[in-house]
Coordinates of C-alpha atoms in Angstrom, one line a residue:
M1 CA 140.0 205.3 64.4
K2 CA 141.1 201.8 65.3
L3 CA 142.0 203.0 68.8
Q4 CA 138.5 204.6 69.2
R5 CA 136.8 201.4 68.1
M6 CA 138.8 199.5 70.7
N7 CA 137.9 202.0 73.4
R8 CA 134.2 201.8 72.5
R9 CA 134.3 198.0 72.6
A10 CA 136.0 198.0 76.0
L11 CA 133.3 200.4 77.4
T12 CA 130.5 198.1 75.9
L13 CA 131.9 195.0 77.5
G14 CA 132.3 196.8 80.8
A15 CA 128.7 197.9 80.7
L16 CA 127.6 194.4 80.0
A17 CA 129.5 193.0 82.9
V18 CA 128.1 195.6 85.3
S19 CA 124.5 195.1 84.0
G20 CA 124.8 191.3 84.3
A21 CA 126.0 191.6 87.9
L22 CA 123.2 194.0 88.7
A23 CA 120.6 191.8 87.2
L24 CA 121.7 188.8 89.2
T25 CA 121.7 190.9 92.4
A26 CA 118.2 192.0 91.7
C27 CA 117.1 188.4 91.1
G28 CA 118.7 187.4 94.4
S29 CA 117.4 190.3 96.5
D30 CA 115.2 188.1 98.8
D31 CA 116.5 185.9 101.5
T32 CA 115.8 182.7 99.6
S33 CA 118.2 183.4 96.7
D34 CA 121.5 181.7 96.2
K35 CA 123.6 184.9 96.5
S36 CA 127.0 183.2 96.4
G37 CA 126.0 181.0 93.5
G38 CA 124.5 184.0 91.7
S39 CA 127.6 186.0 91.9
S40 CA 129.8 183.2 90.8
A41 CA 127.5 182.5 87.8
S42 CA 127.7 186.2 86.8
S43 CA 131.5 186.4 86.9
S44 CA 132.0 183.1 85.0
S45 CA 129.5 183.7 82.2
T46 CA 129.3 187.4 81.4
A47 CA 132.4 187.0 79.2
N48 CA 130.5 184.4 77.2
A49 CA 127.4 186.5 76.6
S50 CA 128.4 187.2 73.0
S51 CA 128.1 183.4 72.4
I52 CA 124.4 183.4 73.0
K53 CA 122.5 182.9 69.7
C54 CA 119.5 185.3 69.7
D55 CA 118.2 184.7 66.2
D56 CA 114.9 186.5 65.9
A57 CA 114.1 186.4 69.6
K58 CA 112.2 189.4 70.8
G59 CA 109.4 190.5 73.2
Q60 CA 108.8 188.7 76.4
L61 CA 108.1 185.2 77.6
L62 CA 105.9 184.1 80.5
A63 CA 106.9 180.9 82.2
D64 CA 106.1 179.2 85.5
G65 CA 106.7 176.0 87.4
S66 CA 109.4 174.4 89.5
S67 CA 110.6 176.5 92.3
A68 CA 113.6 174.2 92.8
Q69 CA 115.2 175.6 89.6
K70 CA 114.5 179.3 90.3
N71 CA 118.0 180.2 91.2
A72 CA 119.3 178.6 88.0
I73 CA 116.6 180.4 86.0
D74 CA 117.5 183.7 87.5
A75 CA 121.2 183.2 86.5
W76 CA 120.2 182.2 83.0
V77 CA 117.7 185.0 82.5
A78 CA 120.3 187.6 83.6
Q79 CA 122.7 186.5 80.8
F80 CA 120.1 185.8 78.1
S81 CA 118.1 189.0 78.6
Q82 CA 121.2 191.1 78.5
A83 CA 122.4 189.5 75.3
C84 CA 119.0 189.3 73.5
G85 CA 116.8 192.0 75.0
V86 CA 114.1 189.5 75.8
Q87 CA 112.2 189.8 79.1
I88 CA 111.5 186.5 80.7
N89 CA 109.0 186.4 83.6
Y90 CA 109.4 183.0 85.5
K91 CA 107.0 182.9 88.4
A92 CA 108.2 179.7 90.2
S93 CA 104.8 178.8 91.5
G94 CA 105.6 175.1 91.7
S95 CA 105.7 172.2 89.2
G96 CA 102.0 171.4 89.5
A97 CA 101.0 175.0 88.8
G98 CA 103.4 175.3 86.0
V99 CA 102.1 172.2 84.1
T100 CA 98.5 173.3 84.7
S101 CA 99.2 176.8 83.3
F102 CA 101.1 175.4 80.3
N103 CA 98.2 173.1 79.4
Q104 CA 95.9 176.1 79.6
G105 CA 98.0 177.8 76.9
Q106 CA 99.2 180.6 79.3
L107 CA 102.9 179.9 79.1
A108 CA 105.7 179.7 76.5
F109 CA 107.3 177.0 78.6
A110 CA 107.0 175.4 82.0
G111 CA 109.4 173.9 84.5
S112 CA 108.6 170.7 86.3
D113 CA 110.6 168.4 88.6
S114 CA 108.5 165.5 87.3
A115 CA 108.0 164.3 83.8
L116 CA 104.5 164.8 82.3
K117 CA 102.0 162.2 83.1
P118 CA 100.0 160.5 80.3
E119 CA 96.9 162.6 81.0
E120 CA 99.0 165.8 81.1
V121 CA 100.5 164.9 77.7
T122 CA 96.9 164.4 76.4
A123 CA 95.9 167.8 77.7
S124 CA 98.9 169.4 76.1
K125 CA 97.7 168.4 72.7
K126 CA 94.9 171.0 72.9
V127 CA 97.5 173.9 73.1
C128 CA 100.2 172.3 71.0
S129 CA 98.6 172.4 67.6
G130 CA 99.6 169.2 65.8
G131 CA 102.0 168.2 68.6
Q132 CA 102.3 167.7 72.3
G133 CA 104.2 168.8 75.4
I134 CA 107.6 167.2 75.8
D135 CA 110.1 166.9 78.6
L136 CA 113.5 168.5 78.2
P137 CA 115.9 167.7 81.1
M138 CA 117.9 170.8 81.9
V139 CA 118.7 171.0 85.6
G140 CA 119.9 168.3 88.0
G141 CA 120.8 168.3 91.6
P142 CA 120.4 166.8 95.0
I143 CA 117.3 167.2 97.2
A144 CA 118.9 168.4 100.4
L145 CA 117.5 167.6 103.8
G146 CA 118.2 170.9 105.7
Y147 CA 117.9 170.9 109.4
N148 CA 118.0 173.3 112.4
L149 CA 119.7 171.7 115.3
P150 CA 122.3 173.9 117.1
G151 CA 125.4 172.0 118.1
V152 CA 124.8 169.1 115.6
D153 CA 126.8 169.8 112.5
N154 CA 127.2 166.4 111.0
L155 CA 123.9 164.5 111.1
V156 CA 123.6 161.1 109.4
L157 CA 120.3 159.5 108.5
E158 CA 119.3 156.5 106.4
A159 CA 116.2 156.0 104.3
K160 CA 114.0 154.2 106.8
T161 CA 114.7 156.8 109.5
I162 CA 114.0 159.7 107.1
A163 CA 110.7 158.0 106.2
E164 CA 109.7 157.6 109.8
I165 CA 110.5 161.2 110.6
F166 CA 108.4 162.5 107.8
N167 CA 105.7 159.9 108.6
N168 CA 105.4 161.3 112.1
Q169 CA 106.7 158.1 113.7
I170 CA 110.0 159.5 115.1
K171 CA 109.1 162.6 117.1
T172 CA 112.3 163.7 119.0
W173 CA 115.9 164.3 117.9
N174 CA 117.3 162.0 120.6
A175 CA 115.2 159.0 119.5
P176 CA 117.1 155.7 119.6
E177 CA 117.0 155.3 115.8
I178 CA 118.8 158.6 115.3
K179 CA 121.3 158.0 118.2
K180 CA 122.3 154.7 116.6
L181 CA 123.3 156.5 113.4
N182 CA 125.1 159.3 115.2
P183 CA 126.8 157.8 118.3
D184 CA 129.1 160.7 118.8
A185 CA 126.6 163.5 118.4
K186 CA 125.0 165.3 121.4
L187 CA 121.4 165.0 120.3
P188 CA 118.9 167.1 122.2
S189 CA 115.4 166.0 123.2
T190 CA 114.0 168.8 121.0
K191 CA 110.8 167.9 119.2
I192 CA 111.2 167.3 115.5
Q193 CA 109.4 169.8 113.3
A194 CA 109.2 168.1 109.8
F195 CA 108.2 170.5 107.0
H196 CA 106.8 169.5 103.7
R197 CA 105.5 171.4 100.6
S198 CA 101.9 172.7 100.8
D199 CA 101.7 173.1 97.0
E200 CA 101.9 170.4 94.4
S201 CA 105.6 169.9 93.8
G202 CA 107.9 167.9 91.7
T203 CA 110.4 168.1 94.6
T204 CA 107.8 166.2 96.7
D205 CA 107.3 163.7 93.9
N206 CA 111.0 162.9 93.7
F207 CA 111.5 163.0 97.5
T208 CA 108.7 160.5 98.0
K209 CA 109.9 158.3 95.1
Y210 CA 113.2 158.0 96.9
L211 CA 111.3 157.0 100.1
K212 CA 109.2 154.5 98.3
A213 CA 112.3 152.9 96.6
A214 CA 114.6 152.9 99.6
A215 CA 112.2 152.6 102.5
P216 CA 109.2 150.6 101.2
S217 CA 108.3 149.2 104.6
V218 CA 107.4 152.7 105.7
W219 CA 106.5 154.6 102.6
G220 CA 105.2 151.8 100.4
K221 CA 101.6 152.4 101.4
Y222 CA 101.5 155.8 99.8
E223 CA 100.8 156.3 96.1
G224 CA 103.3 159.1 95.7
G225 CA 103.1 162.1 93.4
K226 CA 103.3 165.9 93.6
A227 CA 100.8 166.2 96.5
W228 CA 102.0 165.4 100.1
E229 CA 100.2 162.4 101.6
A230 CA 101.6 161.5 105.0
P231 CA 99.9 162.7 108.2
G232 CA 101.2 165.3 110.6
G233 CA 104.1 167.6 110.0
Q234 CA 103.9 171.2 108.9
S235 CA 103.8 172.8 105.5
A236 CA 105.0 175.8 103.5
P237 CA 104.7 176.8 99.9
Q238 CA 107.6 176.4 97.4
S239 CA 111.2 175.4 98.1
A240 CA 111.9 179.0 99.4
G241 CA 109.0 178.7 101.9
V242 CA 110.1 175.4 103.3
A243 CA 113.7 176.5 103.6
Q244 CA 112.7 179.7 105.4
Q245 CA 110.6 177.8 107.9
V246 CA 113.5 175.4 108.6
K247 CA 115.9 178.4 109.2
Q248 CA 113.6 180.0 111.7
T249 CA 112.3 176.9 113.6
A250 CA 114.3 175.1 116.2
G251 CA 114.3 171.3 115.6
A252 CA 113.1 171.7 112.1
I253 CA 113.9 169.5 109.1
G254 CA 112.7 169.9 105.5
Y255 CA 113.5 169.0 101.9
F256 CA 114.4 171.3 99.1
E257 CA 116.9 171.8 96.2
L258 CA 120.5 172.2 97.4
S259 CA 120.8 176.0 96.6
Y260 CA 118.2 176.7 99.2
A261 CA 120.3 174.9 101.8
K262 CA 123.5 176.9 101.4
D263 CA 123.3 178.6 104.8
M264 CA 122.2 175.7 106.9
S265 CA 123.3 172.2 107.8
S266 CA 122.3 169.3 105.6
V267 CA 121.8 165.6 106.3
Q268 CA 124.3 163.0 105.0
I269 CA 122.6 159.8 103.9
D270 CA 123.8 156.3 104.8
T271 CA 123.0 154.4 101.7
G272 CA 124.8 151.2 102.6
A273 CA 127.9 152.4 100.7
S274 CA 131.3 152.6 102.3
A275 CA 130.6 156.0 103.8
P276 CA 127.6 158.3 104.3
V277 CA 127.0 160.5 101.3
A278 CA 126.7 164.3 101.4
A279 CA 124.3 166.4 99.3
N280 CA 126.5 168.1 96.8
V281 CA 126.7 168.6 93.0
E282 CA 129.4 166.0 92.4
N283 CA 127.6 163.3 94.3
A284 CA 124.3 164.1 92.6
T285 CA 125.9 164.0 89.2
K286 CA 127.1 160.4 89.9
A287 CA 123.5 159.4 90.5
I288 CA 122.0 161.3 87.5
A289 CA 124.6 159.7 85.2
D290 CA 122.9 156.4 85.9
A291 CA 119.6 157.6 84.6
K292 CA 117.9 156.2 81.6
V293 CA 115.9 158.0 78.9
V294 CA 112.4 156.4 79.0
G295 CA 110.5 159.0 77.0
T296 CA 109.3 158.2 73.5
G297 CA 109.7 160.2 70.3
Q298 CA 111.0 163.7 71.1
D299 CA 110.2 163.3 74.8
L300 CA 113.3 162.9 77.0
A301 CA 111.9 161.9 80.3
L302 CA 114.4 160.1 82.6
Q303 CA 114.2 157.2 85.0
L304 CA 116.4 157.8 88.0
N305 CA 117.9 155.2 90.3
Y306 CA 116.8 156.3 93.8
N307 CA 118.0 153.1 95.4
T308 CA 121.7 153.3 94.4
K309 CA 124.3 152.1 96.8
A310 CA 127.3 153.2 94.7
D311 CA 130.1 154.9 96.7
G312 CA 129.8 158.7 96.5
A313 CA 126.4 158.6 94.7
Y314 CA 123.8 160.8 96.5
P315 CA 120.5 159.0 95.9
M316 CA 117.9 161.7 96.6
V317 CA 118.2 163.6 93.3
L318 CA 115.8 165.4 91.0
V319 CA 115.9 166.5 87.4
T320 CA 113.9 169.6 86.3
Y321 CA 112.4 169.5 82.9
E322 CA 111.6 172.5 80.7
I323 CA 108.3 171.6 79.0
A324 CA 107.5 173.0 75.6
C325 CA 105.5 171.9 72.6
D326 CA 107.4 169.8 70.1
K327 CA 105.1 171.2 67.4
G328 CA 102.5 174.0 67.6
N329 CA 104.4 176.5 69.7
K330 CA 102.9 180.0 69.4
A331 CA 104.5 181.9 66.5
D332 CA 105.1 185.0 68.5
T333 CA 107.0 183.3 71.2
L334 CA 108.7 180.4 69.4
P335 CA 111.9 182.3 68.3
A336 CA 112.6 183.5 71.9
T337 CA 111.6 180.2 73.4
K338 CA 114.0 178.3 71.2
A339 CA 116.8 180.8 71.7
F340 CA 116.5 180.7 75.5
L341 CA 116.3 176.9 75.7
R342 CA 119.2 176.6 73.2
Y343 CA 121.3 178.8 75.6
V344 CA 120.2 176.9 78.7
A345 CA 121.2 173.6 77.1
S346 CA 124.5 175.0 75.7
E347 CA 127.9 174.4 77.3
D348 CA 127.9 178.0 78.7
G349 CA 124.4 177.6 80.1
Q350 CA 125.2 174.3 81.8
K351 CA 128.4 175.7 83.3
I352 CA 126.3 178.2 85.3
L353 CA 124.6 175.3 87.1
A354 CA 127.6 174.1 89.1
D355 CA 128.3 177.7 90.3
A356 CA 124.7 177.9 91.6
S357 CA 124.8 174.5 93.4
Y358 CA 123.0 172.5 90.7
A359 CA 124.3 169.5 88.7
P360 CA 124.7 169.9 84.9
I361 CA 122.9 167.3 82.8
P362 CA 125.4 164.5 81.7
D363 CA 126.8 165.0 78.2
A364 CA 125.1 162.0 76.6
I365 CA 121.6 163.3 77.7
I366 CA 122.1 167.1 77.1
A367 CA 123.3 166.3 73.5
K368 CA 119.9 164.8 72.8
V369 CA 118.2 167.9 74.4
R370 CA 120.1 170.2 72.1
T371 CA 119.1 168.2 69.0
T372 CA 115.5 168.2 70.1
I373 CA 115.4 172.0 70.7
E374 CA 116.5 172.7 67.2
G375 CA 113.5 170.8 65.9
L376 CA 110.9 172.7 67.9
S377 CA 108.3 174.3 65.7

């Protein structure tokens, strides 16, 4: 009997491993998914699926928002749904759409690359009975500047040049400003095709916050926010859409979360530190660790230092928040929402991020997130 129980347990674990791998494959079936990150996340976390605390989670959750975190959400959902049997439909329509839908009472939670604005918090009180929407930082990472310039594998830009490119002031890749930063590169006269987001986006918000902080002489005239303001350029929806346009357009450059840049070249940024800084998880973590919690009450909104000059700190970073009601969550979705967010914030959940080219939230901050999640009601 003991041997039979051992055999049954082995078969069950094997089935879970195969099912988790298949789920991640399905989530990454389009050409914008992080296939290598997804596979790595599956192999490292399936063994820990039994540590997911499901409680009374059941049914399905509808969520929407940040497309920057979609590859992380896919990996998390594959593990959580396998362990708890809860279906999570995350639409990744963009941060602006996610916040709007959340404040209309359509979602269990939303994802946003920008913290809630005061007017959005006020609107959330209509759907969070006795409470309000709060920001829970869950995903960090660099905003990569991917580019399509055959023969140029190591491109260095600094903030003012980046701002001038996206402000339609620098128009060709062999412009003097770019040559000065890349004296050994064979820069072609190809026209620059700068792509930005067509939808309201927290990625745009963070990208332009960086430009305002580090290149105020160029970008200081813009108010900033989720909507693109500068003239010219071309646009595409969601991070996946911008990345796809960069891949297929000669001379293109665009901004998106790092996992969308895995099969293209990315800009290194000259911050004034001892060496140009590459967009990678380690360098982003160094910048995020310098963030300060500026939210009040249960809100954990962060203030990032976009103008850092510390060695090895990549300044163009974003933090994606999961937005939920601190009080007044719907009774039928609260157990599953808490269980999923608890897993996302757990040590196992955060480990998945590095595998998928995201930066885990620093320990001091994620500890506060875990405490806050337990108090959701």
